[in-house]
Amino acid sequence: MKAIAVDIDGTITDKNRKICVNAINALRKAEDAGYPIILVTGNVLCTAKMVSIMLGTSGGIVCENGGVVNTIKRNLVLGDIEKCRPAYEFLKSRHDVEKTEFSDIRLSEIAIKREIDVDIVKETVKNFDVEVYDTKFAIHITDPLVNKGKSLKIVAEDMGITTDEILAIGDSENDLEFLEVAGFKVAVSNADQELKENTDYITKKSYGDGAAEAIEKFILTK
């Protein structure tokens, strides 16, 4: 492995989005050992960039579930938010839904609060050209042409590596695509069952402690 790709919420944080100290230490040790960290998240770019700066990661960022990419060479907006707006307006006309805080600064998707069952959202907008993800922190209405896996390939290309050379760690359904393209796939123990069924290793520990476990086991002990 030459790099690590890691989700943020639920993977290096706890269920309340508090970042795990053990995860911070493991990520910094990996960076110091020459393994660039790539953040792959549903968060907006400004949030992901702040986390990257504070953690000291250098591999680039995939955010908004693949809709926005920040590599060592360029910034890209890949998702078309215009596909998402009519789906959201239709959903809002049928159900009492509300966007998440700062959702209006998103460039490629719309995120709503988890105050409605995700299956209701999927059923309501099924005739629109959108994808719906439940990250366990928000429900995202996205452009189906983008996902975390496709965007991770772009980041890897700009780094001069392939996704086969990346260890990926995630926890929710929106992480499936980026784990699929990775060379080694890890699900933290609190991950969705579908994700666990498509990984090479499931951590014994949960949330950020699980991410730290994987980094220590497969990267730092090599």
mmCIF file of C-alpha atoms in Angstrom:
data_model
loop_
_atom_site.group_PDB
_atom_site.id
_atom_site.type_symbol
_atom_site.label_atom_id
_atom_site.label_comp_id
_atom_site.label_asym_id
_atom_site.label_seq_id
_atom_site.Cartn_x
_atom_site.Cartn_y
_atom_site.Cartn_z
ATOM 1 C CA MET A 1 0.000 0.000 0.000
ATOM 2 C CA LYS A 2 1.165 3.518 -0.825
ATOM 3 C CA ALA A 3 -1.669 5.631 0.618
ATOM 4 C CA ILE A 4 -4.696 5.526 2.910
ATOM 5 C CA ALA A 5 -8.192 6.743 1.996
ATOM 6 C CA VAL A 6 -10.475 7.324 4.954
ATOM 7 C CA ASP A 7 -14.012 8.548 5.498
ATOM 8 C CA ILE A 8 -14.547 11.125 8.250
ATOM 9 C CA ASP A 9 -17.957 10.926 9.994
ATOM 10 C CA GLY A 10 -18.454 7.589 11.734
ATOM 11 C CA THR A 11 -15.026 6.372 10.676
ATOM 12 C CA ILE A 12 -12.520 8.639 12.403
ATOM 13 C CA THR A 13 -15.179 10.217 14.639
ATOM 14 C CA ASP A 14 -17.640 8.819 17.137
ATOM 15 C CA LYS A 15 -21.415 8.758 16.605
ATOM 16 C CA ASN A 16 -21.607 12.400 17.722
ATOM 17 C CA ARG A 17 -18.982 13.504 15.154
ATOM 18 C CA LYS A 18 -16.302 14.047 17.797
ATOM 19 C CA ILE A 19 -12.964 13.131 16.271
ATOM 20 C CA CYS A 20 -11.106 10.252 17.897
ATOM 21 C CA VAL A 21 -7.705 11.043 19.411
ATOM 22 C CA ASN A 22 -6.421 7.547 18.588
ATOM 23 C CA ALA A 23 -7.398 8.073 14.959
ATOM 24 C CA ILE A 24 -5.572 11.406 14.874
ATOM 25 C CA ASN A 25 -2.420 9.800 16.238
ATOM 26 C CA ALA A 26 -2.568 6.906 13.782
ATOM 27 C CA LEU A 27 -3.170 9.172 10.791
ATOM 28 C CA ARG A 28 -0.281 11.439 11.732
ATOM 29 C CA LYS A 29 2.034 8.475 12.243
ATOM 30 C CA ALA A 30 1.059 7.153 8.823
ATOM 31 C CA GLU A 31 1.768 10.514 7.193
ATOM 32 C CA ASP A 32 5.145 10.684 8.974
ATOM 33 C CA ALA A 33 5.906 7.178 7.700
ATOM 34 C CA GLY A 34 5.302 8.278 4.103
ATOM 35 C CA TYR A 35 1.701 7.171 3.573
ATOM 36 C CA PRO A 36 -0.385 10.139 2.341
ATOM 37 C CA ILE A 37 -3.892 10.308 3.769
ATOM 38 C CA ILE A 38 -6.803 10.977 1.409
ATOM 39 C CA LEU A 39 -10.011 12.200 3.047
ATOM 40 C CA VAL A 40 -13.129 10.773 1.365
ATOM 41 C CA THR A 41 -16.292 12.280 2.818
ATOM 42 C CA GLY A 42 -19.826 13.536 2.353
ATOM 43 C CA ASN A 43 -18.864 16.827 3.986
ATOM 44 C CA VAL A 44 -18.537 20.109 2.107
ATOM 45 C CA LEU A 45 -15.093 21.125 0.866
ATOM 46 C CA CYS A 46 -14.464 23.837 3.453
ATOM 47 C CA THR A 47 -15.123 21.398 6.300
ATOM 48 C CA ALA A 48 -13.015 18.657 4.743
ATOM 49 C CA LYS A 49 -10.208 21.112 4.009
ATOM 50 C CA MET A 50 -10.200 22.317 7.612
ATOM 51 C CA VAL A 51 -9.990 18.709 8.843
ATOM 52 C CA SER A 52 -7.179 18.020 6.377
ATOM 53 C CA ILE A 53 -5.177 21.021 7.561
ATOM 54 C CA MET A 54 -5.648 20.220 11.241
ATOM 55 C CA LEU A 55 -4.824 16.541 10.810
ATOM 56 C CA GLY A 56 -1.895 17.274 8.523
ATOM 57 C CA THR A 57 -3.074 15.078 5.636
ATOM 58 C CA SER A 58 -1.466 15.450 2.216
ATOM 59 C CA GLY A 59 -3.183 13.057 -0.196
ATOM 60 C CA GLY A 60 -6.098 15.194 -1.348
ATOM 61 C CA ILE A 61 -9.827 15.291 -0.681
ATOM 62 C CA VAL A 62 -12.960 13.715 -2.105
ATOM 63 C CA CYS A 63 -16.024 15.454 -0.673
ATOM 64 C CA GLU A 64 -19.761 15.767 -1.227
ATOM 65 C CA ASN A 65 -19.776 12.011 -1.864
ATOM 66 C CA GLY A 66 -17.561 12.338 -4.915
ATOM 67 C CA GLY A 67 -19.154 15.454 -6.333
ATOM 68 C CA VAL A 68 -16.199 17.684 -5.459
ATOM 69 C CA VAL A 69 -12.502 16.796 -5.649
ATOM 70 C CA ASN A 70 -9.450 18.636 -4.326
ATOM 71 C CA THR A 71 -6.191 16.995 -5.456
ATOM 72 C CA ILE A 72 -2.575 18.041 -5.208
ATOM 73 C CA LYS A 73 -2.961 19.412 -8.741
ATOM 74 C CA ARG A 74 -6.492 20.723 -9.211
ATOM 75 C CA ASN A 75 -10.000 21.406 -7.913
ATOM 76 C CA LEU A 76 -12.982 19.835 -9.660
ATOM 77 C CA VAL A 77 -16.764 20.017 -9.322
ATOM 78 C CA LEU A 78 -18.007 16.793 -10.889
ATOM 79 C CA GLY A 79 -21.592 16.554 -9.651
ATOM 80 C CA ASP A 80 -24.440 18.503 -11.238
ATOM 81 C CA ILE A 81 -26.493 20.092 -8.448
ATOM 82 C CA GLU A 82 -29.138 21.138 -10.982
ATOM 83 C CA LYS A 83 -30.216 17.482 -11.107
ATOM 84 C CA CYS A 84 -30.733 17.506 -7.351
ATOM 85 C CA ARG A 85 -32.762 20.681 -6.939
ATOM 86 C CA PRO A 86 -36.017 19.530 -8.607
ATOM 87 C CA ALA A 87 -35.846 16.229 -6.707
ATOM 88 C CA TYR A 88 -35.481 18.094 -3.414
ATOM 89 C CA GLU A 89 -38.300 20.530 -4.232
ATOM 90 C CA PHE A 90 -40.593 17.636 -5.115
ATOM 91 C CA LEU A 91 -39.635 15.834 -1.904
ATOM 92 C CA LYS A 92 -40.283 18.983 0.109
ATOM 93 C CA SER A 93 -43.713 19.376 -1.489
ATOM 94 C CA ARG A 94 -44.651 15.906 -0.275
ATOM 95 C CA HIS A 95 -42.899 15.674 3.097
ATOM 96 C CA ASP A 96 -41.712 17.919 5.914
ATOM 97 C CA VAL A 97 -37.957 17.908 5.205
ATOM 98 C CA GLU A 98 -35.212 20.391 5.965
ATOM 99 C CA LYS A 99 -31.724 20.882 4.584
ATOM 100 C CA THR A 100 -28.760 20.353 6.883
ATOM 101 C CA GLU A 101 -26.886 23.345 8.234
ATOM 102 C CA PHE A 102 -24.765 24.979 5.519
ATOM 103 C CA SER A 103 -26.234 22.731 2.828
ATOM 104 C CA ASP A 104 -26.662 25.813 0.655
ATOM 105 C CA ILE A 105 -22.882 26.071 0.222
ATOM 106 C CA ARG A 106 -22.748 22.606 -1.314
ATOM 107 C CA LEU A 107 -21.600 22.656 -4.922
ATOM 108 C CA SER A 108 -22.801 19.309 -6.243
ATOM 109 C CA GLU A 109 -25.558 17.857 -4.027
ATOM 110 C CA ILE A 110 -28.234 18.573 -1.428
ATOM 111 C CA ALA A 111 -28.112 17.199 2.116
ATOM 112 C CA ILE A 112 -31.187 16.937 4.327
ATOM 113 C CA LYS A 113 -31.629 16.199 8.020
ATOM 114 C CA ARG A 114 -32.301 12.595 9.020
ATOM 115 C CA GLU A 115 -35.804 13.381 10.270
ATOM 116 C CA ILE A 116 -37.398 11.216 7.563
ATOM 117 C CA ASP A 117 -36.867 7.568 6.689
ATOM 118 C CA VAL A 118 -34.375 7.244 3.845
ATOM 119 C CA ASP A 119 -36.602 4.675 2.110
ATOM 120 C CA ILE A 120 -39.377 7.274 1.939
ATOM 121 C CA VAL A 121 -36.929 9.705 0.340
ATOM 122 C CA LYS A 122 -35.795 7.094 -2.189
ATOM 123 C CA GLU A 123 -39.342 6.171 -3.087
ATOM 124 C CA THR A 124 -40.460 9.802 -3.419
ATOM 125 C CA VAL A 125 -37.648 10.845 -5.780
ATOM 126 C CA LYS A 126 -37.339 7.553 -7.680
ATOM 127 C CA ASN A 127 -38.390 9.174 -10.970
ATOM 128 C CA PHE A 128 -35.682 11.836 -10.784
ATOM 129 C CA ASP A 129 -32.145 11.414 -12.096
ATOM 130 C CA VAL A 130 -30.563 11.323 -8.642
ATOM 131 C CA GLU A 131 -28.938 8.945 -6.167
ATOM 132 C CA VAL A 132 -29.871 8.963 -2.462
ATOM 133 C CA TYR A 133 -27.379 8.059 0.284
ATOM 134 C CA ASP A 134 -27.882 7.746 4.026
ATOM 135 C CA THR A 135 -24.555 8.452 5.730
ATOM 136 C CA LYS A 136 -26.110 8.090 9.205
ATOM 137 C CA PHE A 137 -25.405 11.791 9.705
ATOM 138 C CA ALA A 138 -27.463 13.167 6.803
ATOM 139 C CA ILE A 139 -29.417 12.030 3.762
ATOM 140 C CA HIS A 140 -27.752 13.129 0.525
ATOM 141 C CA ILE A 141 -29.423 13.696 -2.839
ATOM 142 C CA THR A 142 -26.652 13.410 -5.393
ATOM 143 C CA ASP A 143 -25.833 13.238 -9.086
ATOM 144 C CA PRO A 144 -25.794 9.501 -9.962
ATOM 145 C CA LEU A 145 -22.886 9.999 -12.352
ATOM 146 C CA VAL A 146 -20.481 10.625 -9.467
ATOM 147 C CA ASN A 147 -19.494 8.679 -6.384
ATOM 148 C CA LYS A 148 -16.571 8.395 -3.985
ATOM 149 C CA GLY A 149 -14.961 5.576 -5.980
ATOM 150 C CA LYS A 150 -14.816 7.420 -9.290
ATOM 151 C CA SER A 151 -13.419 10.500 -7.599
ATOM 152 C CA LEU A 152 -10.833 8.506 -5.635
ATOM 153 C CA LYS A 153 -9.465 7.317 -8.970
ATOM 154 C CA ILE A 154 -8.908 10.949 -9.976
ATOM 155 C CA VAL A 155 -7.080 11.723 -6.731
ATOM 156 C CA ALA A 156 -4.917 8.611 -7.122
ATOM 157 C CA GLU A 157 -4.049 9.518 -10.711
ATOM 158 C CA ASP A 158 -2.906 12.987 -9.660
ATOM 159 C CA MET A 159 -0.782 11.376 -6.929
ATOM 160 C CA GLY A 160 0.868 9.080 -9.474
ATOM 161 C CA ILE A 161 -0.534 5.878 -7.970
ATOM 162 C CA THR A 162 -3.423 3.502 -8.638
ATOM 163 C CA THR A 163 -6.353 2.773 -6.349
ATOM 164 C CA ASP A 164 -5.001 -0.786 -6.012
ATOM 165 C CA GLU A 165 -2.243 0.777 -3.934
ATOM 166 C CA ILE A 166 -4.673 2.385 -1.479
ATOM 167 C CA LEU A 167 -5.981 1.045 1.836
ATOM 168 C CA ALA A 168 -9.532 2.345 2.308
ATOM 169 C CA ILE A 169 -11.522 2.629 5.537
ATOM 170 C CA GLY A 170 -15.249 3.429 5.789
ATOM 171 C CA ASP A 171 -18.485 2.881 7.679
ATOM 172 C CA SER A 172 -21.620 3.626 5.628
ATOM 173 C CA GLU A 173 -23.369 2.920 2.325
ATOM 174 C CA ASN A 174 -21.828 5.915 0.588
ATOM 175 C CA ASP A 175 -18.411 4.331 1.193
ATOM 176 C CA LEU A 176 -19.154 1.211 -0.846
ATOM 177 C CA GLU A 177 -17.887 2.568 -4.145
ATOM 178 C CA PHE A 178 -14.573 3.863 -2.863
ATOM 179 C CA LEU A 179 -13.862 0.675 -0.942
ATOM 180 C CA GLU A 180 -14.676 -1.307 -4.093
ATOM 181 C CA VAL A 181 -11.846 0.318 -6.075
ATOM 182 C CA ALA A 182 -9.280 0.154 -3.247
ATOM 183 C CA GLY A 183 -6.546 -2.439 -3.017
ATOM 184 C CA PHE A 184 -7.401 -3.288 0.597
ATOM 185 C CA LYS A 185 -10.831 -2.646 2.095
ATOM 186 C CA VAL A 186 -11.563 -2.045 5.781
ATOM 187 C CA ALA A 187 -14.901 -1.556 7.550
ATOM 188 C CA VAL A 188 -14.952 -0.291 11.125
ATOM 189 C CA SER A 189 -17.068 -2.464 13.435
ATOM 190 C CA ASN A 190 -19.952 0.041 13.499
ATOM 191 C CA ALA A 191 -20.236 -0.082 9.694
ATOM 192 C CA ASP A 192 -23.351 -0.958 7.720
ATOM 193 C CA GLN A 193 -23.764 -4.703 7.179
ATOM 194 C CA GLU A 194 -23.534 -4.376 3.387
ATOM 195 C CA LEU A 195 -20.180 -2.651 3.736
ATOM 196 C CA LYS A 196 -18.922 -5.361 6.083
ATOM 197 C CA GLU A 197 -19.856 -8.008 3.537
ATOM 198 C CA ASN A 198 -17.675 -6.338 0.889
ATOM 199 C CA THR A 199 -14.447 -5.764 2.806
ATOM 200 C CA ASP A 200 -11.183 -7.553 3.469
ATOM 201 C CA TYR A 201 -11.119 -6.751 7.179
ATOM 202 C CA ILE A 202 -13.632 -5.689 9.819
ATOM 203 C CA THR A 203 -12.086 -3.973 12.809
ATOM 204 C CA LYS A 204 -12.698 -5.231 16.321
ATOM 205 C CA LYS A 205 -13.054 -1.660 17.578
ATOM 206 C CA SER A 206 -15.620 0.886 16.435
ATOM 207 C CA TYR A 207 -15.511 4.387 14.977
ATOM 208 C CA GLY A 208 -12.149 6.188 15.203
ATOM 209 C CA ASP A 209 -10.632 3.502 17.388
ATOM 210 C CA GLY A 210 -11.388 1.028 14.614
ATOM 211 C CA ALA A 211 -9.704 3.206 11.995
ATOM 212 C CA ALA A 212 -6.659 3.498 14.248
ATOM 213 C CA GLU A 213 -6.650 -0.288 14.694
ATOM 214 C CA ALA A 214 -6.548 -0.856 10.934
ATOM 215 C CA ILE A 215 -3.819 1.709 10.308
ATOM 216 C CA GLU A 216 -1.662 0.287 13.072
ATOM 217 C CA LYS A 217 -2.224 -3.312 11.966
ATOM 218 C CA PHE A 218 -1.755 -2.958 8.207
ATOM 219 C CA ILE A 219 0.411 0.137 7.794
ATOM 220 C CA LEU A 220 2.426 1.037 10.867
ATOM 221 C CA THR A 221 3.569 -2.493 11.714
ATOM 222 C CA LYS A 222 4.898 -3.210 8.217
#
